[in-house]
mmCIF file with all atom_site columns, C-alpha atoms in Angstrom:
data_model
loop_
_atom_site.group_PDB
_atom_site.id
_atom_site.type_symbol
_atom_site.label_atom_id
_atom_site.label_alt_id
_atom_site.label_comp_id
_atom_site.label_asym_id
_atom_site.label_entity_id
_atom_site.label_seq_id
_atom_site.pdbx_PDB_ins_code
_atom_site.Cartn_x
_atom_site.Cartn_y
_atom_site.Cartn_z
_atom_site.occupancy
_atom_site.B_iso_or_equiv
_atom_site.pdbx_formal_charge
_atom_site.auth_seq_id
_atom_site.auth_comp_id
_atom_site.auth_asym_id
_atom_site.auth_atom_id
_atom_site.pdbx_PDB_model_num
ATOM 1  C CA . MET A 1 1  ? -0.100  0.351   0.187   1.00 77.00 ? 264 MET A CA 1
ATOM 2  C CA . LYS A 1 2  ? 1.074   3.563   -1.053  1.00 90.00 ? 265 LYS A CA 1
ATOM 3  C CA . PRO A 1 3  ? 2.129   5.992   2.224   1.00 94.00 ? 266 PRO A CA 1
ATOM 4  C CA . PRO A 1 4  ? -1.082  8.448   2.894   1.00 96.00 ? 267 PRO A CA 1
ATOM 5  C CA . VAL A 1 5  ? -0.206  11.100  0.126   1.00 96.00 ? 268 VAL A CA 1
ATOM 6  C CA . CYS A 1 6  ? -2.116  13.033  -1.574  1.00 96.00 ? 269 CYS A CA 1
ATOM 7  C CA . VAL A 1 7  ? -2.129  12.269  -5.601  1.00 95.00 ? 270 VAL A CA 1
ATOM 8  C CA . ILE A 1 8  ? -3.019  15.704  -6.516  1.00 95.00 ? 271 ILE A CA 1
ATOM 9  C CA . CYS A 1 9  ? -1.078  18.149  -4.394  1.00 94.00 ? 272 CYS A CA 1
ATOM 10 C CA . SER A 1 10 ? 1.387   15.474  -3.362  1.00 94.00 ? 273 SER A CA 1
ATOM 11 C CA . ARG A 1 11 ? 1.185   16.521  0.815   1.00 94.00 ? 274 ARG A CA 1
ATOM 12 C CA . ARG A 1 12 ? 1.393   14.137  3.094   1.00 96.00 ? 275 ARG A CA 1
ATOM 13 C CA . PHE A 1 13 ? -1.121  13.815  5.488   1.00 97.00 ? 276 PHE A CA 1
ATOM 14 C CA . SER A 1 14 ? -3.176  11.126  8.231   1.00 97.00 ? 277 SER A CA 1
ATOM 15 C CA . PRO A 1 15 ? -5.863  9.557   7.341   1.00 94.00 ? 278 PRO A CA 1
ATOM 16 C CA . GLN A 1 16 ? -7.160  9.678   10.585  1.00 95.00 ? 279 GLN A CA 1
ATOM 17 C CA . GLU A 1 17 ? -7.594  13.232  10.258  1.00 97.00 ? 280 GLU A CA 1
ATOM 18 C CA . GLU A 1 18 ? -8.451  13.776  6.936   1.00 97.00 ? 281 GLU A CA 1
ATOM 19 C CA . GLY A 1 19 ? -8.737  12.906  3.920   1.00 98.00 ? 282 GLY A CA 1
ATOM 20 C CA . GLY A 1 20 ? -8.530  8.931   2.632   1.00 98.00 ? 283 GLY A CA 1
ATOM 21 C CA . VAL A 1 21 ? -8.380  6.294   -0.253  1.00 98.00 ? 284 VAL A CA 1
ATOM 22 C CA . VAL A 1 22 ? -11.334 6.517   -3.026  1.00 98.00 ? 285 VAL A CA 1
ATOM 23 C CA . ASN A 1 23 ? -11.528 3.256   -5.013  1.00 98.00 ? 286 ASN A CA 1
ATOM 24 C CA . PHE A 1 24 ? -13.015 3.761   -8.057  1.00 99.00 ? 287 PHE A CA 1
ATOM 25 C CA . ALA A 1 25 ? -14.592 1.328   -10.757 1.00 99.00 ? 288 ALA A CA 1
ATOM 26 C CA . LYS A 1 26 ? -12.807 -1.633  -11.559 1.00 98.00 ? 289 LYS A CA 1
ATOM 27 C CA . ARG A 1 27 ? -11.217 -1.445  -15.390 1.00 98.00 ? 290 ARG A CA 1
ATOM 28 C CA . LYS A 1 28 ? -11.359 -4.794  -16.681 1.00 97.00 ? 291 LYS A CA 1
ATOM 29 C CA . GLY A 1 29 ? -7.607  -4.891  -16.207 1.00 96.00 ? 292 GLY A CA 1
ATOM 30 C CA . ASP A 1 30 ? -8.366  -3.897  -12.320 1.00 96.00 ? 293 ASP A CA 1
ATOM 31 C CA . ILE A 1 31 ? -9.961  -7.126  -12.235 1.00 95.00 ? 294 ILE A CA 1
ATOM 32 C CA . GLU A 1 32 ? -7.549  -9.632  -14.114 1.00 95.00 ? 295 GLU A CA 1
ATOM 33 C CA . TRP A 1 33 ? -5.277  -7.729  -11.444 1.00 95.00 ? 296 TRP A CA 1
ATOM 34 C CA . GLU A 1 34 ? -7.150  -8.717  -7.962  1.00 93.00 ? 297 GLU A CA 1
ATOM 35 C CA . LYS A 1 35 ? -6.970  -12.429 -9.556  1.00 94.00 ? 298 LYS A CA 1
ATOM 36 C CA . LYS A 1 36 ? -3.347  -12.609 -9.356  1.00 93.00 ? 299 LYS A CA 1
ATOM 37 C CA . ASP A 1 37 ? -3.999  -12.052 -5.526  1.00 87.00 ? 300 ASP A CA 1
ATOM 38 C CA . ILE A 1 38 ? -0.641  -9.473  -4.932  1.00 86.00 ? 301 ILE A CA 1
ATOM 39 C CA . VAL A 1 39 ? -0.250  -7.764  -1.884  1.00 88.00 ? 302 VAL A CA 1
ATOM 40 C CA . GLU A 1 40 ? 0.001   -4.041  -3.250  1.00 92.00 ? 303 GLU A CA 1
ATOM 41 C CA . HIS A 1 41 ? -1.944  -0.243  -3.829  1.00 93.00 ? 304 HIS A CA 1
ATOM 42 C CA . PRO A 1 42 ? -4.855  -1.396  -6.124  1.00 96.00 ? 305 PRO A CA 1
ATOM 43 C CA . PRO A 1 43 ? -4.082  0.219   -9.593  1.00 96.00 ? 306 PRO A CA 1
ATOM 44 C CA . TYR A 1 44 ? -8.340  1.237   -8.981  1.00 98.00 ? 307 TYR A CA 1
ATOM 45 C CA . ALA A 1 45 ? -7.425  3.556   -6.073  1.00 98.00 ? 308 ALA A CA 1
ATOM 46 C CA . ASP A 1 46 ? -5.280  6.520   -4.347  1.00 97.00 ? 309 ASP A CA 1
ATOM 47 C CA . TRP A 1 47 ? -4.678  8.606   -1.573  1.00 97.00 ? 310 TRP A CA 1
ATOM 48 C CA . PHE A 1 48 ? -6.611  12.340  -1.789  1.00 98.00 ? 311 PHE A CA 1
ATOM 49 C CA . CYS A 1 49 ? -6.055  15.094  1.119   1.00 97.00 ? 312 CYS A CA 1
ATOM 50 C CA . GLY A 1 50 ? -9.104  16.531  2.797   1.00 97.00 ? 313 GLY A CA 1
ATOM 51 C CA . ARG A 1 51 ? -8.900  19.140  0.190   1.00 96.00 ? 314 ARG A CA 1
ATOM 52 C CA . HIS A 1 52 ? -9.676  16.938  -2.374  1.00 97.00 ? 315 HIS A CA 1
ATOM 53 C CA . PHE A 1 53 ? -11.458 14.105  -0.895  1.00 98.00 ? 316 PHE A CA 1
ATOM 54 C CA . SER A 1 54 ? -15.023 14.547  -0.963  1.00 98.00 ? 317 SER A CA 1
ATOM 55 C CA . TYR A 1 55 ? -14.803 15.720  -4.716  1.00 98.00 ? 318 TYR A CA 1
ATOM 56 C CA . ALA A 1 56 ? -12.967 12.314  -5.460  1.00 98.00 ? 319 ALA A CA 1
ATOM 57 C CA . GLU A 1 57 ? -15.169 10.495  -3.113  1.00 98.00 ? 320 GLU A CA 1
ATOM 58 C CA . ASN A 1 58 ? -18.587 11.367  -5.592  1.00 99.00 ? 321 ASN A CA 1
ATOM 59 C CA . LEU A 1 59 ? -16.300 10.345  -8.331  1.00 99.00 ? 322 LEU A CA 1
ATOM 60 C CA . SER A 1 60 ? -16.143 6.336   -6.701  1.00 99.00 ? 323 SER A CA 1
ATOM 61 C CA . GLY A 1 61 ? -18.370 5.845   -9.669  1.00 99.00 ? 324 GLY A CA 1
ATOM 62 C CA . LEU A 1 62 ? -16.466 6.068   -12.739 1.00 99.00 ? 325 LEU A CA 1
ATOM 63 C CA . THR A 1 63 ? -12.823 4.098   -13.215 1.00 98.00 ? 326 THR A CA 1
ATOM 64 C CA . ILE A 1 64 ? -9.307  5.789   -12.493 1.00 98.00 ? 327 ILE A CA 1
ATOM 65 C CA . ASN A 1 65 ? -9.140  6.920   -15.416 1.00 97.00 ? 328 ASN A CA 1
ATOM 66 C CA . LYS A 1 66 ? -11.876 9.226   -16.257 1.00 98.00 ? 329 LYS A CA 1
ATOM 67 C CA . ALA A 1 67 ? -12.191 10.658  -12.672 1.00 98.00 ? 330 ALA A CA 1
ATOM 68 C CA . MET A 1 68 ? -8.522  11.783  -12.655 1.00 97.00 ? 331 MET A CA 1
ATOM 69 C CA . GLU A 1 69 ? -9.101  13.574  -15.802 1.00 96.00 ? 332 GLU A CA 1
ATOM 70 C CA . LYS A 1 70 ? -12.146 15.506  -13.841 1.00 97.00 ? 333 LYS A CA 1
ATOM 71 C CA . ILE A 1 71 ? -10.025 15.923  -10.785 1.00 97.00 ? 334 ILE A CA 1
ATOM 72 C CA . ILE A 1 72 ? -7.249  17.136  -12.791 1.00 94.00 ? 335 ILE A CA 1
ATOM 73 C CA . GLU A 1 73 ? -9.440  19.961  -14.371 1.00 94.00 ? 336 GLU A CA 1
ATOM 74 C CA . ARG A 1 74 ? -11.297 20.494  -11.146 1.00 95.00 ? 337 ARG A CA 1
ATOM 75 C CA . PHE A 1 75 ? -7.840  21.175  -9.202  1.00 94.00 ? 338 PHE A CA 1
ATOM 76 C CA . ALA A 1 76 ? -5.036  21.866  -11.971 1.00 89.00 ? 339 ALA A CA 1
ATOM 77 C CA . SER A 1 77 ? -3.526  24.653  -9.992  1.00 88.00 ? 340 SER A CA 1
ATOM 78 C CA . ASP A 1 78 ? -3.060  22.046  -7.183  1.00 87.00 ? 341 ASP A CA 1
ATOM 79 C CA . TYR A 1 79 ? -1.888  19.292  -9.328  1.00 80.00 ? 342 TYR A CA 1
ATOM 80 C CA . LYS A 1 80 ? 1.514   18.735  -8.655  1.00 70.00 ? 343 LYS A CA 1
ATOM 81 C CA . GLN A 1 81 ? 2.291   14.759  -8.984  1.00 55.00 ? 344 GLN A CA 1
ATOM 82 C CA . PHE A 1 82 ? 3.791   14.513  -12.473 1.00 49.00 ? 345 PHE A CA 1
ATOM 83 C CA . GLU A 1 83 ? 2.311   16.713  -14.045 1.00 51.00 ? 346 GLU A CA 1
ATOM 84 C CA . ASP A 1 84 ? 1.549   13.593  -16.824 1.00 48.00 ? 347 ASP A CA 1
ATOM 85 C CA . ALA A 1 85 ? -2.577  12.663  -16.954 1.00 47.00 ? 348 ALA A CA 1
ATOM 86 C CA . ASP A 1 86 ? -1.107  9.618   -18.949 1.00 49.00 ? 349 ASP A CA 1
ATOM 87 C CA . SER A 1 87 ? -0.486  7.186   -15.992 1.00 53.00 ? 350 SER A CA 1
ATOM 88 C CA . TYR A 1 88 ? -4.059  7.315   -15.627 1.00 51.00 ? 351 TYR A CA 1
#
């Protein structure tokens, strides 16, 4: 599991105090990944700090690719990760 660092602003935070992991709708590849029974951070989930969590959680019915496009568009000035949405 990845540490609690917001995928949008790269800020470390305490999930006991704010934010959390959002699990998005699974893509075909995500379902295949789960069948491998791998113990690591799921490819359909990511960490969001308190500022970005609610918006991301509201998009959890979308795949991570589609949700991240909307989240990055909404919080463009906060987005500091890799400046590369192609990773989603």
